[in-house]
Coordinates of C-alpha atoms in Angstrom, one line a residue:
X1 CA 13.3 11.8 15.8
X2 CA 13.7 8.1 14.9
X3 CA 10.7 6.1 13.8
X4 CA 10.2 2.8 12.0
X5 CA 7.3 3.9 9.8
X6 CA 6.6 0.5 8.2
X7 CA 6.1 1.9 4.7
X8 CA 6.4 5.7 4.4
X9 CA 4.1 5.9 1.4
X10 CA 1.1 4.3 3.3
X11 CA 1.5 6.6 6.4
X12 CA -1.0 9.1 4.9
X13 CA -3.6 6.4 5.0
X14 CA -3.8 6.6 8.8
X15 CA -5.4 9.1 11.0
X16 CA -4.4 11.9 11.6
X17 CA -2.1 11.9 8.6
X18 CA -5.0 11.6 6.2
X19 CA -5.6 15.3 6.6
X20 CA -2.1 16.1 5.3
X21 CA -2.3 17.0 1.6
X22 CA 1.4 16.2 1.1
X23 CA 4.5 14.9 2.9
X24 CA 5.6 18.4 3.7
X25 CA 2.5 18.9 5.9
X26 CA 3.2 15.5 7.5
X27 CA 6.8 16.3 8.4
X28 CA 5.8 19.8 9.6
X29 CA 3.1 18.3 11.8
X30 CA 5.6 15.9 13.4
X31 CA 7.7 18.9 14.2
X32 CA 11.2 17.5 14.3
X33 CA 14.3 19.1 12.8
X34 CA 16.0 15.8 11.8
X35 CA 14.0 12.7 11.0
X36 CA 15.5 9.1 10.9
X37 CA 12.9 6.9 9.2
X38 CA 13.3 3.1 8.9
X39 CA 11.4 0.6 6.8
X40 CA 10.7 3.1 4.1
X41 CA 9.8 0.2 1.7
X42 CA 10.4 2.2 -1.5
X43 CA 12.3 1.1 -4.6
X44 CA 14.6 3.2 -6.8
X45 CA 12.2 3.2 -9.7
X46 CA 9.2 4.2 -7.5
X47 CA 11.1 6.9 -5.6
X48 CA 9.4 10.0 -6.9
X49 CA 9.7 13.7 -6.3
X50 CA 6.8 13.7 -3.9
X51 CA 8.8 11.7 -1.4
X52 CA 12.4 12.6 -2.3
X53 CA 12.0 16.4 -2.9
X54 CA 9.9 17.6 0.0
X55 CA 10.0 21.4 0.0
X56 CA 12.1 22.8 2.8
X57 CA 13.9 19.5 3.5
X58 CA 17.0 17.7 2.3
X59 CA 16.6 13.9 2.0
X60 CA 19.1 11.1 2.0
X61 CA 18.1 7.5 1.1
X62 CA 19.5 4.0 1.4
X63 CA 17.3 1.5 -0.5
X64 CA 17.5 -2.2 -0.7
X65 CA 19.2 -3.4 -3.9
X66 CA 17.9 -6.9 -4.0
X67 CA 14.4 -7.2 -2.7
X68 CA 12.0 -4.6 -3.8
X69 CA 9.7 -2.8 -1.3
X70 CA 11.7 -4.0 1.6
X71 CA 13.7 -2.3 4.4
X72 CA 15.2 1.1 3.4
X73 CA 16.0 4.1 5.5
X74 CA 15.8 7.8 4.9
X75 CA 17.1 10.9 6.8
X76 CA 15.2 14.2 6.3
X77 CA 16.8 17.5 7.4
X78 CA 14.7 20.6 8.0
X79 CA 16.7 23.4 6.3
X80 CA 15.2 26.4 8.0
X81 CA 16.3 25.1 11.4
X82 CA 19.3 22.8 10.8
X83 CA 22.2 23.3 8.4
X84 CA 22.4 20.6 5.7
X85 CA 25.0 17.9 6.4
X86 CA 28.6 18.5 5.2
X87 CA 28.9 14.9 4.1
X88 CA 26.8 11.7 3.7
X89 CA 27.5 8.0 3.1
X90 CA 25.1 5.2 2.2
X91 CA 25.8 2.1 4.2
X92 CA 28.6 1.7 6.8
X93 CA 31.2 -0.3 4.7
X94 CA 32.2 2.5 2.3
X95 CA 31.5 0.1 -0.7
X96 CA 28.3 1.8 -1.9
X97 CA 29.9 5.1 -2.9
X98 CA 28.6 6.5 -6.2
X99 CA 30.7 8.4 -8.7
X100 CA 31.1 12.0 -7.6
X101 CA 29.5 11.3 -4.2
X102 CA 32.3 9.6 -2.3
X103 CA 32.3 10.2 1.4
X104 CA 35.3 11.8 3.2
X105 CA 34.3 10.4 6.6
X106 CA 36.7 7.4 6.5
X107 CA 37.4 5.6 9.8
X108 CA 36.4 2.0 8.8
X109 CA 38.4 0.3 11.5
X110 CA 39.0 -3.4 11.1
X111 CA 36.0 -4.1 8.8
X112 CA 38.1 -5.5 6.0
X113 CA 40.1 -7.6 8.4
X114 CA 37.0 -9.2 10.1
X115 CA 34.9 -9.6 7.0
X116 CA 35.3 -10.7 3.4
X117 CA 34.5 -8.1 0.8
X118 CA 31.5 -10.1 -0.4
X119 CA 30.2 -10.2 3.2
X120 CA 30.4 -6.5 3.5
X121 CA 28.6 -5.9 0.2
X122 CA 25.9 -8.3 1.4
X123 CA 25.5 -6.5 4.7
X124 CA 25.1 -3.1 3.0
X125 CA 22.8 -4.3 0.1
X126 CA 19.5 -4.3 2.1
X127 CA 19.4 -0.5 2.6
X128 CA 19.8 -0.5 6.3
X129 CA 22.1 2.4 7.1
X130 CA 22.5 6.1 6.2
X131 CA 25.3 8.2 7.7
X132 CA 25.2 12.0 7.7
X133 CA 28.0 14.3 9.0
X134 CA 26.6 17.3 10.9
X135 CA 30.0 18.7 11.9
X136 CA 29.3 18.4 15.6
X137 CA 28.4 14.8 15.3
X138 CA 28.0 11.9 12.9
X139 CA 24.5 10.5 12.7
X140 CA 23.8 6.9 12.0
X141 CA 20.3 6.1 10.9
X142 CA 20.1 2.3 11.2
X143 CA 17.5 -0.4 10.7
X144 CA 19.0 -3.4 12.3
X145 CA 17.9 -6.9 11.0
X146 CA 15.6 -9.2 12.7
X147 CA 16.3 -12.9 13.2
X148 CA 13.6 -15.3 12.0
X149 CA 15.9 -18.3 11.6
X150 CA 19.5 -19.4 12.1
X151 CA 20.7 -17.9 8.8
X152 CA 19.2 -14.5 9.6
X153 CA 20.5 -14.6 13.1
X154 CA 24.0 -15.0 11.7
X155 CA 23.4 -12.1 9.4
X156 CA 22.0 -10.0 12.3
X157 CA 25.1 -10.6 14.5
X158 CA 27.4 -9.7 11.6
X159 CA 25.5 -6.5 11.0
X160 CA 25.7 -5.6 14.8
X161 CA 29.5 -6.2 14.7
X162 CA 30.0 -4.2 11.6
X163 CA 28.1 -1.1 12.9
X164 CA 30.1 -1.4 16.2
X165 CA 33.4 -1.5 14.4
X166 CA 32.6 1.7 12.4
X167 CA 31.2 3.6 15.4
X168 CA 34.3 2.7 17.5
X169 CA 36.6 3.8 14.7
X170 CA 35.0 7.2 14.5
X171 CA 35.0 7.7 18.2
X172 CA 38.7 6.7 18.4
X173 CA 39.4 9.4 15.8
X174 CA 37.8 12.0 18.0
X175 CA 34.4 12.3 16.4
X176 CA 31.1 12.3 18.3
X177 CA 28.4 9.8 17.1
X178 CA 24.7 9.4 17.5
X179 CA 23.1 6.0 16.5
X180 CA 19.4 6.2 16.0
X181 CA 17.0 3.6 14.8
X182 CA 15.3 0.2 15.2
X183 CA 17.8 -2.0 17.0
X184 CA 15.5 -5.1 17.1
X185 CA 16.8 -6.0 20.5
X186 CA 15.4 -5.7 24.0
X187 CA 18.1 -4.6 26.6
X188 CA 16.6 -5.3 30.0
X189 CA 13.4 -7.1 31.3
X190 CA 12.0 -3.6 32.1
X191 CA 11.8 -3.0 28.3
X192 CA 9.5 -6.0 27.7
X193 CA 5.8 -6.4 28.6
X194 CA 6.6 -10.0 29.9
X195 CA 9.8 -10.0 31.9
X196 CA 9.3 -13.7 32.6
X197 CA 9.7 -14.8 28.9
X198 CA 12.5 -17.0 27.8
X199 CA 14.6 -14.1 26.5
X200 CA 15.4 -13.1 30.1
X201 CA 16.0 -16.6 31.5
X202 CA 19.6 -17.2 32.3
X203 CA 22.6 -14.8 32.0
X204 CA 22.5 -12.1 29.4
X205 CA 25.4 -13.6 27.5
X206 CA 23.2 -16.6 26.6
X207 CA 21.1 -14.3 24.3
X208 CA 23.4 -12.9 21.5
X209 CA 21.3 -9.8 20.6
X210 CA 20.9 -8.7 24.2
X211 CA 24.6 -9.5 24.9
X212 CA 25.7 -7.3 21.9
X213 CA 23.5 -4.4 22.9
X214 CA 24.7 -4.6 26.5
X215 CA 28.3 -4.5 25.3
X216 CA 27.6 -1.6 22.9
X217 CA 26.1 0.6 25.7
X218 CA 28.0 2.3 28.5
X219 CA 29.9 1.5 30.6
X220 CA 31.3 -1.2 28.4
X221 CA 30.5 0.4 25.0
X222 CA 30.9 3.8 23.3
X223 CA 27.3 5.0 23.5
X224 CA 24.5 5.8 26.0
X225 CA 20.9 4.7 26.1
X226 CA 19.4 8.2 26.1
X227 CA 15.9 7.3 27.2
X228 CA 17.1 5.3 30.2
X229 CA 19.5 8.2 31.0
X230 CA 16.6 10.5 31.6
X231 CA 14.0 7.9 32.7
X232 CA 15.9 5.0 34.4
X233 CA 12.9 3.5 36.2
X234 CA 10.0 4.1 33.8
X235 CA 8.0 1.0 33.2
X236 CA 5.4 0.0 30.6
X237 CA 7.0 2.4 28.1
X238 CA 7.4 0.6 24.7
X239 CA 8.1 1.5 21.1
X240 CA 6.8 -1.5 19.2
X241 CA 3.6 -3.7 19.5
X242 CA 2.4 -6.8 17.8
X243 CA -0.6 -5.6 15.7
X244 CA -1.6 -9.2 14.9
X245 CA -2.8 -9.7 18.5
X246 CA -3.9 -6.0 18.9
X247 CA -1.0 -5.6 21.4
X248 CA -1.1 -1.8 21.4
X249 CA -4.6 -1.5 22.9
X250 CA -3.4 -3.6 25.9
X251 CA 0.2 -2.2 25.8
X252 CA 1.8 -5.5 25.2
X253 CA 4.9 -4.1 23.6
X254 CA 8.7 -4.0 23.7
X255 CA 11.3 -1.1 23.6
X256 CA 13.5 -1.9 20.6
X257 CA 14.0 1.7 19.1
X258 CA 16.8 3.7 20.6
X259 CA 18.7 7.0 20.4
X260 CA 22.3 6.3 21.4
X261 CA 24.7 9.3 21.6
X262 CA 28.3 9.2 22.8
X263 CA 28.8 10.5 26.4
X264 CA 30.3 13.9 25.3
X265 CA 27.0 14.9 23.7
X266 CA 24.9 14.2 26.8
X267 CA 25.0 17.9 28.0
X268 CA 23.4 19.0 24.8
X269 CA 20.3 16.9 25.4
X270 CA 17.4 18.1 27.4
X271 CA 15.2 15.0 27.3
X272 CA 14.3 11.9 25.4
X273 CA 10.7 10.8 25.0
X274 CA 8.7 8.0 23.6
X275 CA 5.6 9.3 21.7
X276 CA 3.3 6.3 22.0
X277 CA 0.2 8.3 21.1
X278 CA 1.5 8.9 17.5
X279 CA -0.1 6.3 15.2
X280 CA 0.6 5.2 11.7
X281 CA 2.9 2.2 12.2
X282 CA 3.4 -0.8 14.5
X283 CA 6.2 1.4 16.0
X284 CA 6.1 4.8 17.6
X285 CA 8.6 7.7 17.4
X286 CA 11.4 8.2 19.9
X287 CA 12.3 11.9 20.2
X288 CA 15.5 13.5 21.6
X289 CA 15.3 17.2 22.6
X290 CA 18.5 19.2 22.2
X291 CA 19.3 22.5 24.0
X292 CA 19.9 25.6 22.0
X293 CA 23.0 26.4 24.0
X294 CA 25.1 25.1 27.0
X295 CA 27.5 26.7 29.5
X296 CA 31.1 25.4 29.4
X297 CA 34.4 26.4 30.9
X298 CA 35.1 28.5 27.8
X299 CA 31.7 30.2 28.1
X300 CA 28.4 29.8 26.3
X301 CA 28.2 27.5 23.3
X302 CA 25.4 27.6 20.8
X303 CA 24.2 24.5 19.0
X304 CA 24.0 26.2 15.6
X305 CA 27.6 27.4 15.9
X306 CA 28.9 23.9 16.3
X307 CA 26.6 22.5 13.6
X308 CA 27.6 25.1 11.1
X309 CA 30.8 26.9 12.0
X310 CA 31.6 29.9 10.0
X311 CA 34.5 29.2 7.5
X312 CA 36.3 31.5 5.1
X313 CA 38.4 30.8 2.1
X314 CA 42.0 32.0 1.5
X315 CA 40.6 35.3 0.1
X316 CA 38.5 35.9 3.2
X317 CA 35.2 35.1 1.5
X318 CA 32.5 33.3 3.4
X319 CA 32.2 29.6 2.3
X320 CA 28.6 28.6 1.7
X321 CA 28.0 25.0 2.6
X322 CA 26.9 22.8 -0.2
X323 CA 25.0 19.6 0.5
X324 CA 26.5 16.2 -0.2
X325 CA 26.0 14.9 -3.7
X326 CA 24.3 11.9 -2.1
X327 CA 21.4 14.3 -1.3
X328 CA 18.2 13.3 -3.2
X329 CA 18.1 16.6 -5.0
X330 CA 21.2 15.6 -7.0
X331 CA 19.8 12.3 -8.2
X332 CA 19.9 12.0 -12.0
X333 CA 16.2 11.3 -12.3
X334 CA 15.4 14.7 -10.6
X335 CA 18.0 16.6 -12.6
X336 CA 16.5 15.6 -16.0
X337 CA 19.8 14.0 -17.1
X338 CA 18.1 10.8 -18.3
X339 CA 18.5 10.1 -22.0
X340 CA 15.5 10.6 -24.1
X341 CA 14.2 8.7 -27.1
X342 CA 15.3 11.6 -29.3
X343 CA 18.9 11.1 -28.1
X344 CA 18.8 7.4 -29.1
X345 CA 17.6 8.3 -32.6
X346 CA 20.3 11.0 -33.1
X347 CA 23.0 8.4 -32.5
X348 CA 21.8 6.3 -35.5
X349 CA 23.2 8.8 -38.0
X350 CA 23.7 12.5 -38.7
X351 CA 20.7 12.9 -40.9
X352 CA 18.3 10.5 -39.1
X353 CA 16.5 13.1 -37.0
X354 CA 16.3 15.7 -39.8
X355 CA 14.7 13.2 -42.2
X356 CA 12.3 12.1 -39.5
X357 CA 11.1 15.6 -38.7
X358 CA 10.9 16.6 -42.4
X359 CA 8.8 13.6 -43.4
X360 CA 5.1 14.0 -42.4
X361 CA 3.4 10.9 -41.1
X362 CA 1.1 9.1 -43.4
X363 CA -2.6 9.8 -43.2
X364 CA -2.2 13.5 -42.0
X365 CA -3.1 16.6 -44.0
X366 CA -0.7 19.4 -44.5
X367 CA -2.6 21.5 -42.0
X368 CA -2.3 18.8 -39.3
X369 CA 1.4 18.5 -39.9
X370 CA 1.9 22.3 -39.5
X371 CA -0.1 22.3 -36.3
X372 CA 2.2 19.7 -34.8
X373 CA 0.0 16.6 -35.0
X374 CA 2.2 13.6 -34.2
X375 CA 5.3 15.6 -35.1
X376 CA 8.5 13.6 -35.1
X377 CA 6.9 10.2 -35.4
X378 CA 8.0 8.4 -38.5
X379 CA 6.3 5.4 -40.0
X380 CA 3.6 5.4 -37.3
X381 CA 1.1 2.6 -38.1
X382 CA -2.4 3.8 -37.3
X383 CA -5.0 1.2 -36.4
X384 CA -7.6 3.1 -38.4
X385 CA -5.9 5.0 -41.2
X386 CA -7.5 8.3 -42.3
X387 CA -8.3 8.7 -46.0
X388 CA -7.8 12.2 -47.3
X389 CA -7.2 13.5 -43.9
X390 CA -10.8 13.7 -43.0
X391 CA -13.3 11.4 -41.3
X392 CA -17.0 11.6 -41.7
X393 CA -19.3 10.6 -38.8
X394 CA -21.1 7.2 -39.4
X395 CA -24.4 7.6 -41.2
X396 CA -27.5 6.9 -39.1
X397 CA -29.5 4.0 -40.3
X398 CA -32.8 5.0 -41.9
X399 CA -36.0 3.8 -40.2
X400 CA -37.9 1.1 -42.2
X401 CA -41.6 0.9 -42.5
X402 CA -43.1 -2.1 -40.7
X403 CA -44.1 -5.1 -42.8
X404 CA -47.3 -6.8 -41.8
X405 CA -47.0 -10.4 -40.8
X406 CA -43.6 -10.5 -39.1
X407 CA -43.5 -12.5 -36.0
X408 CA -42.6 -10.7 -32.8
X409 CA -40.1 -12.0 -30.2
X410 CA -43.0 -12.7 -27.8
X411 CA -44.6 -15.1 -30.2
X412 CA -41.9 -17.6 -29.4
X413 CA -43.0 -17.7 -25.8
X414 CA -46.7 -18.3 -26.3
X415 CA -48.8 -21.3 -27.1
X416 CA -49.8 -22.5 -30.6
X417 CA -53.3 -21.1 -30.3
X418 CA -52.1 -17.7 -29.1
X419 CA -49.5 -17.7 -31.9
X420 CA -52.0 -18.4 -34.7
X421 CA -54.3 -15.6 -33.5
X422 CA -51.7 -12.9 -33.5
X423 CA -49.8 -13.5 -36.8
X424 CA -52.3 -11.9 -39.1
X425 CA -50.7 -8.5 -38.7
X426 CA -54.1 -6.8 -38.1
X427 CA -54.4 -3.8 -35.8
X428 CA -54.9 -4.6 -32.1
X429 CA -58.4 -5.2 -30.7
X430 CA -58.1 -2.2 -28.5
X431 CA -58.7 0.1 -31.5
X432 CA -55.9 2.5 -30.4
X433 CA -53.9 3.9 -33.3
X434 CA -50.4 2.6 -33.5
X435 CA -48.8 5.9 -32.8
X436 CA -50.6 6.1 -29.4
X437 CA -49.8 2.7 -28.0
X438 CA -48.0 2.2 -24.8
X439 CA -44.3 1.2 -24.7
X440 CA -43.5 -2.5 -24.8
X441 CA -43.3 -4.4 -21.5
X442 CA -40.3 -6.8 -21.2
X443 CA -41.3 -9.6 -18.9
X444 CA -38.3 -11.6 -17.6
X445 CA -39.6 -13.6 -14.7
X446 CA -41.6 -16.9 -14.8
X447 CA -42.6 -16.7 -18.5
X448 CA -44.5 -19.8 -19.5
X449 CA -42.6 -21.9 -22.0
X450 CA -44.2 -22.6 -25.5
X451 CA -46.6 -25.4 -26.0
X452 CA -44.7 -28.6 -26.9
X453 CA -47.3 -29.4 -29.6
X454 CA -46.6 -26.3 -31.5
X455 CA -44.1 -26.4 -34.4
X456 CA -40.7 -25.1 -33.4
X457 CA -39.6 -21.9 -35.2
X458 CA -37.0 -22.0 -38.0
X459 CA -33.4 -21.7 -36.8
X460 CA -32.3 -18.1 -36.7
X461 CA -30.0 -15.7 -35.1
X462 CA -32.1 -12.9 -33.6
X463 CA -31.1 -9.5 -32.3
X464 CA -33.4 -7.2 -30.4
X465 CA -33.2 -3.4 -30.9
X466 CA -35.5 -0.9 -29.2
X467 CA -35.9 2.4 -31.0
X468 CA -37.7 5.1 -29.0
X469 CA -40.1 7.0 -31.3
X470 CA -42.5 9.2 -29.3
X471 CA -44.5 7.0 -27.0
X472 CA -43.9 3.7 -28.8
X473 CA -41.1 1.2 -29.0
X474 CA -40.1 -1.1 -31.9
X475 CA -38.9 -4.6 -31.6
X476 CA -36.8 -5.6 -34.5
X477 CA -35.6 -9.1 -35.4
X478 CA -32.9 -9.7 -37.9
X479 CA -31.6 -13.2 -38.9
X480 CA -29.9 -15.2 -41.6
X481 CA -31.9 -17.7 -43.6
X482 CA -35.2 -16.3 -42.4
X483 CA -37.6 -14.9 -45.0
X484 CA -39.3 -12.7 -42.4
X485 CA -36.1 -11.1 -41.1
X486 CA -36.9 -7.7 -42.7
X487 CA -40.5 -7.6 -41.3
X488 CA -41.7 -5.6 -38.2
X489 CA -44.6 -6.0 -35.8
X490 CA -45.7 -3.8 -33.0
X491 CA -46.7 -5.3 -29.7
X492 CA -49.0 -3.4 -27.3
X493 CA -48.4 -3.4 -23.6
X494 CA -52.0 -4.6 -23.2
X495 CA -51.3 -7.7 -25.4
X496 CA -48.7 -9.0 -23.0
X497 CA -50.1 -11.3 -20.3
X498 CA -49.8 -10.1 -16.7
X499 CA -47.2 -11.6 -14.5
X500 CA -49.8 -13.5 -12.5
X501 CA -51.1 -15.1 -15.7
X502 CA -47.7 -16.4 -16.6
X503 CA -46.4 -17.4 -13.2
X504 CA -47.3 -20.8 -11.9
X505 CA -48.9 -21.1 -8.5
X506 CA -46.8 -22.5 -5.7
X507 CA -47.3 -25.8 -3.9
X508 CA -49.8 -24.2 -1.5
X509 CA -52.0 -22.9 -4.3
X510 CA -51.1 -19.2 -3.6
X511 CA -49.7 -17.0 -6.2
X512 CA -46.8 -14.5 -5.6
X513 CA -46.9 -11.0 -6.8
X514 CA -43.9 -9.6 -8.7
X515 CA -42.8 -7.7 -5.6
X516 CA -43.1 -10.8 -3.3
X517 CA -41.3 -12.9 -5.8
X518 CA -38.4 -10.5 -6.1
X519 CA -38.2 -10.2 -2.4
X520 CA -38.0 -13.9 -1.9
X521 CA -35.3 -14.2 -4.6
X522 CA -33.2 -11.5 -2.9
X523 CA -33.6 -13.1 0.5
X524 CA -32.5 -16.5 -0.9
X525 CA -29.4 -15.1 -2.6
X526 CA -28.6 -13.0 0.5
X527 CA -28.7 -16.1 2.7
X528 CA -26.2 -17.8 0.4
X529 CA -23.7 -15.0 0.4
X530 CA -24.0 -13.7 3.9
X531 CA -21.2 -14.6 6.2
X532 CA -22.1 -16.7 9.2
X533 CA -22.5 -14.9 12.5
X534 CA -19.2 -14.9 14.5
X535 CA -19.0 -17.6 17.2
X536 CA -18.4 -16.7 20.8
X537 CA -15.2 -17.1 22.7
X538 CA -14.8 -18.3 26.2
X539 CA -15.6 -14.9 27.5
X540 CA -19.0 -15.0 25.8
X541 CA -17.9 -12.3 23.3
X542 CA -18.0 -12.4 19.5
X543 CA -14.7 -13.8 18.2
X544 CA -12.6 -11.9 15.8
X545 CA -11.7 -13.1 12.3
X546 CA -8.0 -13.4 11.4
X547 CA -6.1 -14.7 8.3
X548 CA -3.0 -16.8 8.1
X549 CA -0.2 -14.8 6.4
X550 CA 2.7 -17.1 7.1
X551 CA 3.8 -19.2 4.1
X552 CA 2.7 -22.8 4.4
X553 CA -0.2 -25.2 3.8
X554 CA -2.6 -22.9 5.8
X555 CA -1.6 -19.6 4.2
X556 CA -4.8 -17.6 3.3
X557 CA -7.0 -19.6 5.6
X558 CA -9.2 -17.7 8.1
X559 CA -9.8 -18.5 11.8
X560 CA -11.6 -17.1 14.8
X561 CA -9.9 -16.0 18.0
X562 CA -10.7 -14.1 21.2
X563 CA -11.1 -10.3 20.5
X564 CA -9.3 -9.2 23.6
X565 CA -5.7 -7.9 23.3
X566 CA -2.5 -9.7 24.0
X567 CA -1.1 -13.0 22.9
X568 CA -2.9 -16.3 23.7
X569 CA -2.1 -17.6 27.2
X570 CA -1.0 -14.2 28.5
X571 CA -2.5 -14.7 31.9
X572 CA -0.6 -17.9 32.4
X573 CA 2.7 -16.3 31.3
X574 CA 2.4 -13.3 33.5
X575 CA 1.2 -15.5 36.4
X576 CA -1.6 -13.1 37.3
X577 CA -4.3 -13.8 39.8
X578 CA -7.7 -15.3 38.9
X579 CA -9.5 -12.0 39.0
X580 CA -7.2 -10.4 36.4
X581 CA -7.2 -13.3 34.0
X582 CA -10.4 -12.2 32.3
X583 CA -8.7 -9.1 31.0
X584 CA -6.5 -11.1 28.7
X585 CA -7.1 -13.1 25.5
X586 CA -8.5 -16.6 26.1
X587 CA -7.3 -19.6 24.2
X588 CA -10.4 -19.9 22.0
X589 CA -9.5 -20.9 18.4
X590 CA -11.6 -22.2 15.5
X591 CA -11.1 -22.4 11.7
X592 CA -13.6 -20.3 9.7
X593 CA -14.9 -23.2 7.7
X594 CA -15.2 -25.4 10.7
X595 CA -17.5 -22.9 12.4
X596 CA -19.7 -22.7 9.3
X597 CA -19.9 -26.5 9.1
X598 CA -20.8 -26.8 12.8
X599 CA -23.6 -24.2 12.4
X600 CA -24.9 -26.1 9.4
X601 CA -24.9 -29.4 11.3
X602 CA -26.8 -27.8 14.2
X603 CA -29.4 -26.3 11.8
X604 CA -29.9 -29.7 10.2
X605 CA -30.2 -31.5 13.5
X606 CA -32.7 -29.0 14.8
X607 CA -35.2 -29.8 12.0

């Protein structure tokens, strides 16, 4: 199976892969024996055991060395069905070999004659190729570049040429080869949703990517388009769709993912299918089905026999195949070979570590040192040092008896007359004992400001603290420079004016209840933050909101377009009749802010 997954880590965020608890369940559900994934989009530092060490699988990675979270390919081998490869190589130039993991494949052809060494390093630095040797064939898992501009087009054509040189060299040496991956090229008009587009106008030689692919395939090249071998006339079968225009729902796609074996391997294949129903990426998988055995002139041949032939050493002992050292299970990060902090400290001197472990950290008791508390950390500076090795909980502040005459916080919000009548500190007029009064009401809406004629209170910094004691609440004020800062006063719920007494009447002379006032406030704020209703496209349907992701002056801006699938102007490009045009996306377009402004103008004009 080959599949451009467009970020392997995010696959489990799509249905049905959300039901998989780990990547083993995901790979098992896909059901293939060998997986060739492209656009893994992982970095070396973020490559963890969850992805690299999937139980029951051997994994081989090629990751971009310059740009993080970009490109990258991975080959997974299911060990209970397929023997692990006898060799592996990252890249196709042979320049990325690691110490102890050099490939024995060889056969590099004229790569060094056609390219400078710096060019070859650059071609292999984006993590686009992983080669595995399966004895019966050599598998190329390749993510070919795309061409966004002239510079990338030149890079793409060099990459094409480099892969072709390596494949032809292996074939000339007698090896069988399978190239699988995202080729980023459409071979024939039948492989494109719009055969009338500019890519198919004129001879095939006028389009470099198509011309290369045509020369790489049989009869001129060394490999066969396996899908077209089994399905030469199938139409509307694609492997990639433009998600920005919802191309998958209308099947506006292209076939740019291929499995390309050498002709001698064709008898081993039973079929090649395109699994368009499998979601999780803007591409879908391409699957090649191999036979378990075939009949030849020499008799029956079994696939497992040629994938893992039995070999013996000079003493007649069976040789057990060991995977290549390029396999992920041999990465240093998974073999615990990384240097630790302890190793760095040992290098400083022969007695550094002994002195560090013998010296207990400051602020710890002997008992804590023996129990292993912060063992091995010397000179650790603690943000809150312990005294005597113990720490007592903070003491709770004792409650203070109320002092008559202290002003309450509510007194600052009342008129002068009301203030003078409530500062005597006498019990409330209700006659209810202080221990049985209701909790204090805190009124926050429409409180009447103090009378301008009253004297302003002395400057102070006040803090409000509520202490629940039975069925009463205390309001405490503390301030600097205020002689009454240590006094207390209790305020009954009955002594606070009702909301209707404090709120002013509206212009019509009607008063709003607290519930009505809150509802009106919520409605007002909701109207401000609610997005405008989507405008209608030329089909009379609600338009769909998109965002500009391309770098430029409009990056980040939003716009409305027709919700129907397919690129804009599809009906005109395909030259369909008038009755069929309504099924395609119309040319409606409007910037998001423009639509909001027009609605506001219409609302103002209608008044």
